[in-house]
């Protein structure tokens, strides 16, 4: 399946349009039996999260998936779902019946991932704490690849319009995974043969919060939700630490834009990949559905940046392709006991509505 690449993302999504957008065609079938691989329905079956087809077990604990929702413009339902199978990562963001998130495995969806490395070295997938789980979690599993996660989930609960989780992320490439990671890295070269590495886990603790209106600090913007997290190190010092919040979007989110705070406008950007200090947005080809990320300028700082990537189907991503948007946040050295916090606002809606909401966020937070 797909892998989490380097970066740290803070995301802000503004949903809804000034005019109601069409409801997505039809809800996916409730069946958990995959269509034939040759069928045009196969990709939709795998990439569109189905809670009834996903495990509710995490080690010896049982959690039900959690959904928080809010009515936008008094007529459109924005919902966000966190998944037990993905150890509290966001498996679904919907406006009415339109799904934004591409799931289908423990290396996709909408989640946090991290890298840590020493001076003179480079970041690597073989030291890659990943919220949803490991590459091996998909091995031998039937589609849609939502079996148990190696990441250890301890809390996942809703209060009002907010969801909070607590998790020990797994290493995406574990010591038990003998296949090389991206760039031919080997887990044994980057992880000590001791607990928690020998259990497939990382020496970090991750707490997350997802806040829909009116629980976040822009309560009048009901097409926005806030994604926040704190990660705490229980590892030795690393000279460099980087976190990413990355959203894998459905295959029809083919258009890429950046938002200019100076002009208040969205401008088209290259599809293959784009790095920016300005907020980024991905949209469907017709512009009816968009998801954007906004980070307060004082939180973004000098080092963090937005990044979008489009990659075709290949063996590495399970032949599904990738349409991603993220914020990468390098934070310097990380010692045992240190904490790093992240905050992103996610905006959904049509192109003009997202553009307008970005302006409202920027005026509120600059």
JSON list of N, CA, C and O in Angstrom, two decimals, residues 54-74:
[
{"chain": "A", "resi": 54, "resn": "UNK", "atom": "N", "xyz": [-14.13, -2.41, 8.82]},
{"chain": "A", "resi": 54, "resn": "UNK", "atom": "CA", "xyz": [-12.87, -2.18, 9.51]},
{"chain": "A", "resi": 54, "resn": "UNK", "atom": "C", "xyz": [-12.92, -2.76, 10.92]},
{"chain": "A", "resi": 54, "resn": "UNK", "atom": "O", "xyz": [-13.96, -2.74, 11.58]},
{"chain": "A", "resi": 55, "resn": "UNK", "atom": "N", "xyz": [-11.77, -3.25, 11.38]},
{"chain": "A", "resi": 55, "resn": "UNK", "atom": "CA", "xyz": [-11.72, -3.83, 12.72]},
{"chain": "A", "resi": 55, "resn": "UNK", "atom": "C", "xyz": [-11.97, -2.77, 13.79]},
{"chain": "A", "resi": 55, "resn": "UNK", "atom": "O", "xyz": [-11.67, -1.59, 13.61]},
{"chain": "A", "resi": 56, "resn": "UNK", "atom": "N", "xyz": [-12.51, -3.19, 14.91]},
{"chain": "A", "resi": 56, "resn": "UNK", "atom": "CA", "xyz": [-12.69, -2.33, 16.08]},
{"chain": "A", "resi": 56, "resn": "UNK", "atom": "C", "xyz": [-11.78, -2.76, 17.22]},
{"chain": "A", "resi": 56, "resn": "UNK", "atom": "O", "xyz": [-11.90, -2.26, 18.34]},
{"chain": "A", "resi": 57, "resn": "UNK", "atom": "N", "xyz": [-10.84, -3.66, 16.92]},
{"chain": "A", "resi": 57, "resn": "UNK", "atom": "CA", "xyz": [-9.91, -4.16, 17.93]},
{"chain": "A", "resi": 57, "resn": "UNK", "atom": "C", "xyz": [-8.54, -3.51, 17.77]},
{"chain": "A", "resi": 57, "resn": "UNK", "atom": "O", "xyz": [-8.05, -3.30, 16.67]},
{"chain": "A", "resi": 58, "resn": "UNK", "atom": "N", "xyz": [-7.93, -3.16, 18.91]},
{"chain": "A", "resi": 58, "resn": "UNK", "atom": "CA", "xyz": [-6.55, -2.69, 18.94]},
{"chain": "A", "resi": 58, "resn": "UNK", "atom": "C", "xyz": [-5.88, -3.37, 20.12]},
{"chain": "A", "resi": 58, "resn": "UNK", "atom": "O", "xyz": [-6.19, -3.05, 21.27]},
{"chain": "A", "resi": 59, "resn": "UNK", "atom": "N", "xyz": [-5.01, -4.34, 19.83]},
{"chain": "A", "resi": 59, "resn": "UNK", "atom": "CA", "xyz": [-4.44, -5.20, 20.87]},
{"chain": "A", "resi": 59, "resn": "UNK", "atom": "C", "xyz": [-5.60, -5.82, 21.65]},
{"chain": "A", "resi": 59, "resn": "UNK", "atom": "O", "xyz": [-6.48, -6.43, 21.06]},
{"chain": "A", "resi": 60, "resn": "UNK", "atom": "N", "xyz": [-5.64, -5.66, 22.98]},
{"chain": "A", "resi": 60, "resn": "UNK", "atom": "CA", "xyz": [-6.72, -6.27, 23.77]},
{"chain": "A", "resi": 60, "resn": "UNK", "atom": "C", "xyz": [-7.84, -5.28, 24.07]},
{"chain": "A", "resi": 60, "resn": "UNK", "atom": "O", "xyz": [-8.68, -5.51, 24.92]},
{"chain": "A", "resi": 61, "resn": "UNK", "atom": "N", "xyz": [-7.85, -4.15, 23.33]},
{"chain": "A", "resi": 61, "resn": "UNK", "atom": "CA", "xyz": [-8.84, -3.12, 23.56]},
{"chain": "A", "resi": 61, "resn": "UNK", "atom": "C", "xyz": [-9.81, -3.03, 22.38]},
{"chain": "A", "resi": 61, "resn": "UNK", "atom": "O", "xyz": [-9.45, -3.32, 21.25]},
{"chain": "A", "resi": 62, "resn": "UNK", "atom": "N", "xyz": [-11.02, -2.61, 22.67]},
{"chain": "A", "resi": 62, "resn": "UNK", "atom": "CA", "xyz": [-12.05, -2.43, 21.64]},
{"chain": "A", "resi": 62, "resn": "UNK", "atom": "C", "xyz": [-12.53, -0.99, 21.65]},
{"chain": "A", "resi": 62, "resn": "UNK", "atom": "O", "xyz": [-12.87, -0.45, 22.71]},
{"chain": "A", "resi": 63, "resn": "UNK", "atom": "N", "xyz": [-12.52, -0.37, 20.49]},
{"chain": "A", "resi": 63, "resn": "UNK", "atom": "CA", "xyz": [-13.04, 0.99, 20.32]},
{"chain": "A", "resi": 63, "resn": "UNK", "atom": "C", "xyz": [-13.98, 1.00, 19.13]},
{"chain": "A", "resi": 63, "resn": "UNK", "atom": "O", "xyz": [-13.69, 0.39, 18.09]},
{"chain": "A", "resi": 64, "resn": "UNK", "atom": "N", "xyz": [-15.07, 1.71, 19.24]},
{"chain": "A", "resi": 64, "resn": "UNK", "atom": "CA", "xyz": [-15.90, 1.99, 18.08]},
{"chain": "A", "resi": 64, "resn": "UNK", "atom": "C", "xyz": [-15.32, 3.20, 17.35]},
{"chain": "A", "resi": 64, "resn": "UNK", "atom": "O", "xyz": [-14.75, 4.10, 17.97]},
{"chain": "A", "resi": 65, "resn": "UNK", "atom": "N", "xyz": [-15.41, 3.23, 16.02]},
{"chain": "A", "resi": 65, "resn": "UNK", "atom": "CA", "xyz": [-15.03, 4.43, 15.29]},
{"chain": "A", "resi": 65, "resn": "UNK", "atom": "C", "xyz": [-15.83, 5.62, 15.82]},
{"chain": "A", "resi": 65, "resn": "UNK", "atom": "O", "xyz": [-16.95, 5.46, 16.31]},
{"chain": "A", "resi": 66, "resn": "UNK", "atom": "N", "xyz": [-15.23, 6.81, 15.72]},
{"chain": "A", "resi": 66, "resn": "UNK", "atom": "CA", "xyz": [-15.87, 8.01, 16.27]},
{"chain": "A", "resi": 66, "resn": "UNK", "atom": "C", "xyz": [-16.09, 9.03, 15.16]},
{"chain": "A", "resi": 66, "resn": "UNK", "atom": "O", "xyz": [-15.17, 9.32, 14.39]},
{"chain": "A", "resi": 67, "resn": "UNK", "atom": "N", "xyz": [-17.29, 9.56, 15.09]},
{"chain": "A", "resi": 67, "resn": "UNK", "atom": "CA", "xyz": [-17.62, 10.59, 14.10]},
{"chain": "A", "resi": 67, "resn": "UNK", "atom": "C", "xyz": [-18.14, 11.84, 14.80]},
{"chain": "A", "resi": 67, "resn": "UNK", "atom": "O", "xyz": [-18.99, 11.76, 15.68]},
{"chain": "A", "resi": 68, "resn": "UNK", "atom": "N", "xyz": [-17.57, 12.99, 14.43]},
{"chain": "A", "resi": 68, "resn": "UNK", "atom": "CA", "xyz": [-18.10, 14.28, 14.85]},
{"chain": "A", "resi": 68, "resn": "UNK", "atom": "C", "xyz": [-18.62, 14.99, 13.61]},
{"chain": "A", "resi": 68, "resn": "UNK", "atom": "O", "xyz": [-18.01, 14.90, 12.54]},
{"chain": "A", "resi": 69, "resn": "UNK", "atom": "N", "xyz": [-19.75, 15.68, 13.75]},
{"chain": "A", "resi": 69, "resn": "UNK", "atom": "CA", "xyz": [-20.31, 16.34, 12.57]},
{"chain": "A", "resi": 69, "resn": "UNK", "atom": "C", "xyz": [-20.94, 17.67, 12.95]},
{"chain": "A", "resi": 69, "resn": "UNK", "atom": "O", "xyz": [-21.25, 17.93, 14.12]},
{"chain": "A", "resi": 70, "resn": "UNK", "atom": "N", "xyz": [-21.13, 18.50, 11.94]},
{"chain": "A", "resi": 70, "resn": "UNK", "atom": "CA", "xyz": [-21.73, 19.82, 12.14]},
{"chain": "A", "resi": 70, "resn": "UNK", "atom": "C", "xyz": [-22.51, 20.18, 10.89]},
{"chain": "A", "resi": 70, "resn": "UNK", "atom": "O", "xyz": [-22.15, 19.78, 9.77]},
{"chain": "A", "resi": 71, "resn": "UNK", "atom": "N", "xyz": [-23.59, 20.91, 11.06]},
{"chain": "A", "resi": 71, "resn": "UNK", "atom": "CA", "xyz": [-24.38, 21.37, 9.92]},
{"chain": "A", "resi": 71, "resn": "UNK", "atom": "C", "xyz": [-23.81, 22.70, 9.43]},
{"chain": "A", "resi": 71, "resn": "UNK", "atom": "O", "xyz": [-23.67, 23.66, 10.20]},
{"chain": "A", "resi": 72, "resn": "UNK", "atom": "N", "xyz": [-23.46, 22.76, 8.16]},
{"chain": "A", "resi": 72, "resn": "UNK", "atom": "CA", "xyz": [-22.87, 23.96, 7.56]},
{"chain": "A", "resi": 72, "resn": "UNK", "atom": "C", "xyz": [-23.93, 24.64, 6.69]},
{"chain": "A", "resi": 72, "resn": "UNK", "atom": "O", "xyz": [-24.60, 23.99, 5.88]},
{"chain": "A", "resi": 73, "resn": "UNK", "atom": "N", "xyz": [-24.05, 25.95, 6.86]},
{"chain": "A", "resi": 73, "resn": "UNK", "atom": "CA", "xyz": [-25.04, 26.72, 6.10]},
{"chain": "A", "resi": 73, "resn": "UNK", "atom": "C", "xyz": [-26.46, 26.20, 6.31]},
{"chain": "A", "resi": 73, "resn": "UNK", "atom": "O", "xyz": [-27.32, 26.37, 5.45]},
{"chain": "A", "resi": 74, "resn": "UNK", "atom": "N", "xyz": [-26.68, 25.52, 7.42]},
{"chain": "A", "resi": 74, "resn": "UNK", "atom": "CA", "xyz": [-27.99, 24.99, 7.82]},
{"chain": "A", "resi": 74, "resn": "UNK", "atom": "C", "xyz": [-28.54, 23.95, 6.84]},
{"chain": "A", "resi": 74, "resn": "UNK", "atom": "O", "xyz": [-29.72, 23.61, 6.90]}
]
